[in-house]
Short mmCIF file of C-alpha atoms in Angstrom, two decimals:
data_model
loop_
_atom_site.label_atom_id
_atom_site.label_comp_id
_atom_site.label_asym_id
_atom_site.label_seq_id
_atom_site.Cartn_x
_atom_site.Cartn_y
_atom_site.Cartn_z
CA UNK A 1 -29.41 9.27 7.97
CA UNK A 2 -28.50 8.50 11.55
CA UNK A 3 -30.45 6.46 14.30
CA UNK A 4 -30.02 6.83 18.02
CA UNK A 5 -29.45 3.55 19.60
CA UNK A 6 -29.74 2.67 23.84
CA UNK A 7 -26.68 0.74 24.92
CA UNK A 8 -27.97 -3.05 26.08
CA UNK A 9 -26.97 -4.18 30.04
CA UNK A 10 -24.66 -6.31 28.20
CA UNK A 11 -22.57 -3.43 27.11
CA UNK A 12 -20.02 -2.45 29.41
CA UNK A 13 -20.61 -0.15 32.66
CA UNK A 14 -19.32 2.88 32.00
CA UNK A 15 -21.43 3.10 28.78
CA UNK A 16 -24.69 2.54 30.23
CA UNK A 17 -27.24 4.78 29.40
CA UNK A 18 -25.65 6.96 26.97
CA UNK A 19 -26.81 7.50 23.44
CA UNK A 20 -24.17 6.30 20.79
CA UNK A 21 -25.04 7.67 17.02
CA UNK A 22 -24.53 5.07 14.33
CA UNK A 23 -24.35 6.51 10.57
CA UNK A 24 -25.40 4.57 8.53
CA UNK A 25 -23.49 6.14 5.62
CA UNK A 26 -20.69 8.91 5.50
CA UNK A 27 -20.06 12.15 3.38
CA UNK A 28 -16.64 12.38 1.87
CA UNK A 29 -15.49 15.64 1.43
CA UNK A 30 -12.52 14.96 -1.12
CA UNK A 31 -11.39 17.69 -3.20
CA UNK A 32 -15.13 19.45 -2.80
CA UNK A 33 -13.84 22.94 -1.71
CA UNK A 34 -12.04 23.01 -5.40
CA UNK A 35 -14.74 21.96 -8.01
CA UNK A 36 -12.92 23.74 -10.66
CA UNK A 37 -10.38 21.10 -10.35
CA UNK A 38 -12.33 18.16 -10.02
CA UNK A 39 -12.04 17.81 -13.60
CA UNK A 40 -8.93 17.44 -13.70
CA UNK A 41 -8.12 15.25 -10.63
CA UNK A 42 -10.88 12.83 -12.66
CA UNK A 43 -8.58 12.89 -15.82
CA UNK A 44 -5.35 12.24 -13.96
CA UNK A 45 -7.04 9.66 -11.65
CA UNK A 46 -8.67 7.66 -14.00
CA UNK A 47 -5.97 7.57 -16.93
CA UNK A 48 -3.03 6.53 -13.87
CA UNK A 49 -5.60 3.81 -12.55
CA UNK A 50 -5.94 2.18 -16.46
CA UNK A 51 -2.15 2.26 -16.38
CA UNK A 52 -1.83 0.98 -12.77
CA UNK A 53 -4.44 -2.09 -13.58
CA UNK A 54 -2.78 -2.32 -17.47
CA UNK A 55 0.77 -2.15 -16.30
CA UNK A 56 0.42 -4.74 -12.77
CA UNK A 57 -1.80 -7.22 -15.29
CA UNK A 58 0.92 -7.48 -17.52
CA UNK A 59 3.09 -7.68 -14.89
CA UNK A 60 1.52 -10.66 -13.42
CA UNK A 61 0.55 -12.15 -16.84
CA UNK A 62 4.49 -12.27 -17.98
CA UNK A 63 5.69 -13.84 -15.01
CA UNK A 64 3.39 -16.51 -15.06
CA UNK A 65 3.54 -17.33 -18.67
CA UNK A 66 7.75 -16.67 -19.20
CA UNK A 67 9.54 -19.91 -17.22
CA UNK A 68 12.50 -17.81 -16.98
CA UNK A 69 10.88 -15.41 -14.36
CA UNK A 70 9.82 -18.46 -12.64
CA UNK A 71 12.39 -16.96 -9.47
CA UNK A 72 11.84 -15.89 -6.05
CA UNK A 73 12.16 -12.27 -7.19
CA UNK A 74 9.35 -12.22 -9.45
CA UNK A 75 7.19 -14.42 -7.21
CA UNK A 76 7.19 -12.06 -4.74
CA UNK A 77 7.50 -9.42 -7.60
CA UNK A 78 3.98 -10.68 -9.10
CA UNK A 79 2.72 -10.31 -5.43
CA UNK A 80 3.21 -6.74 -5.36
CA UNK A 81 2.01 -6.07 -8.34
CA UNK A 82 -1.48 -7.77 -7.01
CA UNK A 83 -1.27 -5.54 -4.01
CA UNK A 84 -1.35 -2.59 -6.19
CA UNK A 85 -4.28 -3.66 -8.15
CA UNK A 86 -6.22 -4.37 -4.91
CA UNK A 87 -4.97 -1.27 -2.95
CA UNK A 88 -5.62 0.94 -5.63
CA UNK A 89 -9.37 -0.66 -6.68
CA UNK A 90 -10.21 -0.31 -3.00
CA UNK A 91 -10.61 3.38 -2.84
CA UNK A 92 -10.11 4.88 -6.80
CA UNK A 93 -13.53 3.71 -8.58
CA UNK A 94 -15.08 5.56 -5.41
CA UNK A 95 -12.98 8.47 -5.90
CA UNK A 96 -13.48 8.96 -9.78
CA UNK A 97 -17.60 8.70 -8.85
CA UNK A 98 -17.67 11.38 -6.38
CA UNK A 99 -15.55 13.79 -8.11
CA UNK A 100 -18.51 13.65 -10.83
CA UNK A 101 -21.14 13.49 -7.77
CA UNK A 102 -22.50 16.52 -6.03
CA UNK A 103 -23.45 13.59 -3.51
CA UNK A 104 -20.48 12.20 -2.43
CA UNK A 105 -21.18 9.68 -0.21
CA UNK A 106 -20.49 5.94 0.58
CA UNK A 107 -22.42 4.01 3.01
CA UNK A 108 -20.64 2.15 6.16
CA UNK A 109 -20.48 -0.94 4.88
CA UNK A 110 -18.64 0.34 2.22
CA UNK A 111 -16.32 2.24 4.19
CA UNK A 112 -14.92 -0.49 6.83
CA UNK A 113 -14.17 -2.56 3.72
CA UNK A 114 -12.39 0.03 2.29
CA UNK A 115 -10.73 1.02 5.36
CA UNK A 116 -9.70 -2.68 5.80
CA UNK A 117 -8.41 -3.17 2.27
CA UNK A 118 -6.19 -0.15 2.28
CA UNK A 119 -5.21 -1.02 5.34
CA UNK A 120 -4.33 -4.26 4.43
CA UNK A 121 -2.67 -3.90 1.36
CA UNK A 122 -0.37 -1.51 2.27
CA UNK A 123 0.36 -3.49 5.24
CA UNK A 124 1.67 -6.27 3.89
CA UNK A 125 3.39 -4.36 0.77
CA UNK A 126 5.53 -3.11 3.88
CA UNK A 127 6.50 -6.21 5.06
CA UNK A 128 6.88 -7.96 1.21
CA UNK A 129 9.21 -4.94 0.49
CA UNK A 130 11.52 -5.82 3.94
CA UNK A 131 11.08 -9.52 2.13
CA UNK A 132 12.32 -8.50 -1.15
CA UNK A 133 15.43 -6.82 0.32
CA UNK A 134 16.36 -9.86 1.96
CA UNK A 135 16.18 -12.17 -1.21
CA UNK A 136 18.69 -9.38 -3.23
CA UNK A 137 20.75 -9.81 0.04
CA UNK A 138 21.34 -13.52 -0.13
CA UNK A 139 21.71 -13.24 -4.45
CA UNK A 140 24.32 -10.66 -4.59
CA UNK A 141 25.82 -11.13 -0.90
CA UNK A 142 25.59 -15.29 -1.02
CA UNK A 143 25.34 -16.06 -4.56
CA UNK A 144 26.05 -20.09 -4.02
CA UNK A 145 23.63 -20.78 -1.68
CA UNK A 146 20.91 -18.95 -2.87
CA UNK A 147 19.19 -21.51 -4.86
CA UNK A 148 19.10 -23.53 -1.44
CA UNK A 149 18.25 -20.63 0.96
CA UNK A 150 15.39 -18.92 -1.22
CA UNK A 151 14.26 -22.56 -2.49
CA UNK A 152 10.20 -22.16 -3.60
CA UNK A 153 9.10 -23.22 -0.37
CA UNK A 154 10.64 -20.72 1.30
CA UNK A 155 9.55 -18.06 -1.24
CA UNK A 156 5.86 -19.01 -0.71
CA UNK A 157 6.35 -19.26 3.27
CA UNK A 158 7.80 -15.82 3.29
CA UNK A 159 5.23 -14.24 0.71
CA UNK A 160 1.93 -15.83 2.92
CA UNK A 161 3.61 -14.61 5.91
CA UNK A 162 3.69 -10.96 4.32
CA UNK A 163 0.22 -11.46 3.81
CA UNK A 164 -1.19 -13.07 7.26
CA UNK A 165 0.85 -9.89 8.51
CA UNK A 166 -0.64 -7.22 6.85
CA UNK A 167 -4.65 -9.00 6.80
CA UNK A 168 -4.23 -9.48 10.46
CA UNK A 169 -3.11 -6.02 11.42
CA UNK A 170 -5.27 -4.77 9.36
CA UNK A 171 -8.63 -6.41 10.83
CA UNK A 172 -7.48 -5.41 14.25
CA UNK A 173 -6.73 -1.89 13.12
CA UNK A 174 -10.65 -1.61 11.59
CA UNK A 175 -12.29 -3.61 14.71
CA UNK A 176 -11.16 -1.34 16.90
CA UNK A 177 -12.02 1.86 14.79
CA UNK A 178 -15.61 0.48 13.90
CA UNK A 179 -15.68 0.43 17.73
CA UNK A 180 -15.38 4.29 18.42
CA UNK A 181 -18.47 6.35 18.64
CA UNK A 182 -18.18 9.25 15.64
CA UNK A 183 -19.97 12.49 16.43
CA UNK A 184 -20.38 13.43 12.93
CA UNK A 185 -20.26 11.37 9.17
CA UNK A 186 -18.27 13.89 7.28
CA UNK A 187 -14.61 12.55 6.73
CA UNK A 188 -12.43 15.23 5.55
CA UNK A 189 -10.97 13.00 2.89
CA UNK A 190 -11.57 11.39 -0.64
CA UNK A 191 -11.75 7.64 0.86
CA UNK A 192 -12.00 6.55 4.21
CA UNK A 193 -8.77 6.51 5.74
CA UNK A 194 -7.81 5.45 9.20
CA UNK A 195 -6.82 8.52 10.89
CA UNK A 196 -9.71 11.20 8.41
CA UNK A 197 -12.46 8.67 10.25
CA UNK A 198 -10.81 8.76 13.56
CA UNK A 199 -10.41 12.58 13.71
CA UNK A 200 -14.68 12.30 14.03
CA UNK A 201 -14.65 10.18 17.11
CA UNK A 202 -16.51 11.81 19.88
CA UNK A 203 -13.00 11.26 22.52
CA UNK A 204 -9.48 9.75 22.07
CA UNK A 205 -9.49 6.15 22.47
CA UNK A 206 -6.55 5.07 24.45
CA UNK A 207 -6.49 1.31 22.96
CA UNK A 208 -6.79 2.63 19.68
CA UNK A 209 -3.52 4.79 19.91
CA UNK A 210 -1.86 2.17 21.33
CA UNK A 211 -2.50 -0.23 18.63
CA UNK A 212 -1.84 2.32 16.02
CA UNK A 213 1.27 3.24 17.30
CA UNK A 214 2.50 -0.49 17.73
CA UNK A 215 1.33 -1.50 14.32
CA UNK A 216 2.70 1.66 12.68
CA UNK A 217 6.58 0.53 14.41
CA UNK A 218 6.35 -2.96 13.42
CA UNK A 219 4.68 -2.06 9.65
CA UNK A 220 6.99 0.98 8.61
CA UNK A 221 10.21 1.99 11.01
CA UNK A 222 11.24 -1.75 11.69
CA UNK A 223 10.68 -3.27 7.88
CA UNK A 224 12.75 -0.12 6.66
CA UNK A 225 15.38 -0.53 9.57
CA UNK A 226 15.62 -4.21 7.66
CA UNK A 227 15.94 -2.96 4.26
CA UNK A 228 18.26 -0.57 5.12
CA UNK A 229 20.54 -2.93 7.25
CA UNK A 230 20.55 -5.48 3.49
CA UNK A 231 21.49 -2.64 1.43
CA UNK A 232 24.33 -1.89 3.52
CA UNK A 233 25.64 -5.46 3.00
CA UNK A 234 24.59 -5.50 -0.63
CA UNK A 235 26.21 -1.94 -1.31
CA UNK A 236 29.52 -3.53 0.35
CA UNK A 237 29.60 -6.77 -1.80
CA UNK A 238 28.72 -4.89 -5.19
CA UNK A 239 31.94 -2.45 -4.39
CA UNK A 240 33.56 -5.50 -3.69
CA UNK A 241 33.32 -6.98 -7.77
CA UNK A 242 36.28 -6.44 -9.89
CA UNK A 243 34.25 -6.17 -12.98
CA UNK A 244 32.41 -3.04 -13.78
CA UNK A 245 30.12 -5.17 -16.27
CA UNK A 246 29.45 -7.00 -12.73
CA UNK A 247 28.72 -3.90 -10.61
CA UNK A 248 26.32 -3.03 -13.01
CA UNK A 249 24.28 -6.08 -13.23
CA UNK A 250 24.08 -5.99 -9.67
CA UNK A 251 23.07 -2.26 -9.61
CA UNK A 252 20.69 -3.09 -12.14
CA UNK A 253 18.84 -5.86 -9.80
CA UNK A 254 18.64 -4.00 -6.81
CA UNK A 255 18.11 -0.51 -8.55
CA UNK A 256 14.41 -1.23 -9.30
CA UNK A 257 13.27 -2.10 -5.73
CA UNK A 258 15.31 0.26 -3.85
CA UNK A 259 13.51 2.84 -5.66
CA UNK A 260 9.85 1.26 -5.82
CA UNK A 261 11.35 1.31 -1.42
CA UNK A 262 11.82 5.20 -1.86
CA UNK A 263 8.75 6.00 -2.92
CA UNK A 264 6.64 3.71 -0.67
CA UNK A 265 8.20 4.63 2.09
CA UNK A 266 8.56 8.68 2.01
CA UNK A 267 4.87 8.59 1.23
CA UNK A 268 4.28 6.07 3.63
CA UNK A 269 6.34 7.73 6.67
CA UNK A 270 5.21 11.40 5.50
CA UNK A 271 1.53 10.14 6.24
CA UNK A 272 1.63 7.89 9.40
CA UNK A 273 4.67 9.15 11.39
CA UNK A 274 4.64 12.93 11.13
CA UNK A 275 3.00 15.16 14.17
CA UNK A 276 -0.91 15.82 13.48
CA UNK A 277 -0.35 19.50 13.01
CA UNK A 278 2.69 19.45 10.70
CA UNK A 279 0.74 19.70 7.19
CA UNK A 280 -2.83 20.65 6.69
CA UNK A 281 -5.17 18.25 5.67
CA UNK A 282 -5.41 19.45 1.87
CA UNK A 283 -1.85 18.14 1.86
CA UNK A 284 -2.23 15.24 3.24
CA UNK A 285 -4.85 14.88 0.39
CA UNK A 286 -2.90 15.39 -2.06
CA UNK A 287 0.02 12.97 -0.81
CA UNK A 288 -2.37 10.27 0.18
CA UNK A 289 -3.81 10.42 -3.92
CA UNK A 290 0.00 10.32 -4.59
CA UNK A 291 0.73 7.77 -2.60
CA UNK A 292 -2.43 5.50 -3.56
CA UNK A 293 -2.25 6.37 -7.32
CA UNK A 294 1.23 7.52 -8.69
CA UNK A 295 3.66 4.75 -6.62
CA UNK A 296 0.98 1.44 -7.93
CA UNK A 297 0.96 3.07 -11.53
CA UNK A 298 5.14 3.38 -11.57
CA UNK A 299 5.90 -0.13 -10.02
CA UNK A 300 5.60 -2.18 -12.82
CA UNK A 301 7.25 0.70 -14.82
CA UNK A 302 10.36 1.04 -12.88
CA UNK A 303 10.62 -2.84 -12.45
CA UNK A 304 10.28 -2.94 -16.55
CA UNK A 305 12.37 -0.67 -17.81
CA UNK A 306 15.19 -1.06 -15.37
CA UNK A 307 15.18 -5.16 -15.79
CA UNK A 308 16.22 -6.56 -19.12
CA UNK A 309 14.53 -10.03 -18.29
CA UNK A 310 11.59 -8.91 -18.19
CA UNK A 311 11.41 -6.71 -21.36
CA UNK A 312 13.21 -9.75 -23.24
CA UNK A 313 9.84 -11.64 -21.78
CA UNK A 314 7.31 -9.07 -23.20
CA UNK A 315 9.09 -8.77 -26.60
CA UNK A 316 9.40 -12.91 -26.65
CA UNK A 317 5.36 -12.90 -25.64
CA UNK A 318 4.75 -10.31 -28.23
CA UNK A 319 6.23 -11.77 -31.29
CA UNK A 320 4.74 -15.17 -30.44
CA UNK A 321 1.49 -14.00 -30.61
CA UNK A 322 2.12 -12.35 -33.87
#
């Protein structure tokens, strides 16, 4: 239901005496306008969020437990893998509910925390992806100094700073939304993304495009700039080894990220930093559930089967506990 609520002399000037609707909960429309498939995008949903949670868990359970993968690679490794358990938890459970709901709904509460935990989450996996680059820069490009340059302090400096980044962002990305009268509660969207809830405010908000635009140059265009500029100095020093045995390994290490980088980033950059009328909204639907299901659930996949450390570490962990 909605209330009608009188602006107080303490609010600012201009919105004196005007009447400012606050919902108190929100209609999501999802996939609504195809039930027949709602089946269907339950099944897929649900079965790639058990292997997102099944495959990250392990993820983080191996690295902790195996002393060899105590590195700065699957520090910051396990911190992704945490990211995707949040980002995905934040906005799935509420998905798979509604697409068995004929009331799909999620109160406002609800929604700013998901809209701050996406928000968040995928925030900082965009800077801790720029911060993975750099660490296969300095082991492939400065082999001798690495221990020294990417010593644990540094590691753990570098992964809170991912994180202080993103959360921070984040809560000034949500303040400011919260902020903007809505003249209507149903989001044209299956969880309540930024720019769905935005496209209900009742007039642009200057501030708020500035601060989206800032945040979306420092969070996606500059971090990839960065990742870009360390694979061109990686790429050089791996064509530089004599051995092909060598090349390989050092393929190998950076083959996993720059893919989990791919994938983050097309979906990413397709979403944020395309014109408003270049897709329809159905699509960007369907690319967000790609984006916030399929990329989590292959992470720990790619990182897995690509890395022979880490399956040594599951098959070591396996036949100990057998």
């Amino acid at each position: 239901m909605k209330t009608n609520i009188r602006v107080t002399t303490g609010a600012k000037k201009e919105m004196q005496g005007q009447n400012l609707t606050v919902w108190s909960f929100f209609f999501l429309e999802g996939f609504s306008r195809y039930p027949k498939l709602e089946i269907v995008l339950f099944a897929f949903s649900l079965v790639m969020y058990l292997i997102t949670l099944l495959g990250n868990g392990t993820l983080i359970l191996i690295t902790a437990l195996e002393s060899r993968l105590q590195t700065p690679m699957y520090l910051f490794l396990g911190n992704l893998s945490f990211m995707d358990i949040c980002y995905t938890s934040a906005s799935i459970p509420t998905l798979l509910v509604n697409l068995l709901s004929s009331q799909k709904t999620i109160v406002f509460s609800g929604c700013a925390v998901q809209m701050y935990l996406s928000l968040a989450m995928g925030s900082t996996e965009c800077v801790l992806l720029a911060v993975m680059a750099y660490d296969r820069y300095v082991a492939i490009c400065n082999p001798l100094s690495y221990p020294v340059v990417m010593n644990r302090q540094v590691c753990v400096l570098m992964a809170a700073v991912s994180w202080v980044t993103g959360c921070l962002t984040a809560l000034l990305e949500t303040a400011c939304a919260l902020q903007i009268p809505l003249c209507g509660n149903l989001i044209d969207h299956f969880t309540c993304e930024i720019l769905a809830v935005l496209k209900l405010a009742c007039a642009r908000s200057l501030l708020m495009d500035v601060i989206m635009l800032v945040v979306s140059v420092l969070l996606l265009p500059i971090p990839m700039l960065l990742i870009c500029v360390s694979y061109v100095f990686i790429l050089s020093a791996i064509l530089r080894i004599s051995s092909a045995e060598g090349r390989n390994k050092a393929f190998s290490t950076c083959g996993a990220h720059l893919t989990v980088v791919i994938l983050y980033y097309g979906a990413a950059l397709s979403m944020y930093l395309k014109p408003s009328s270049s897709s329809s909204q159905e699509v960007d639907k369907v690319i967000s559930l790609l984006y916030g299901v399929l990329t989590p659930m292959l992470n720990p996949i790619i990182y897995s089967l690509r890395n022979r450390e880490v399956k040594d570490a599951v098959k070591k962990i396996i036949v100990s506990n057998t």
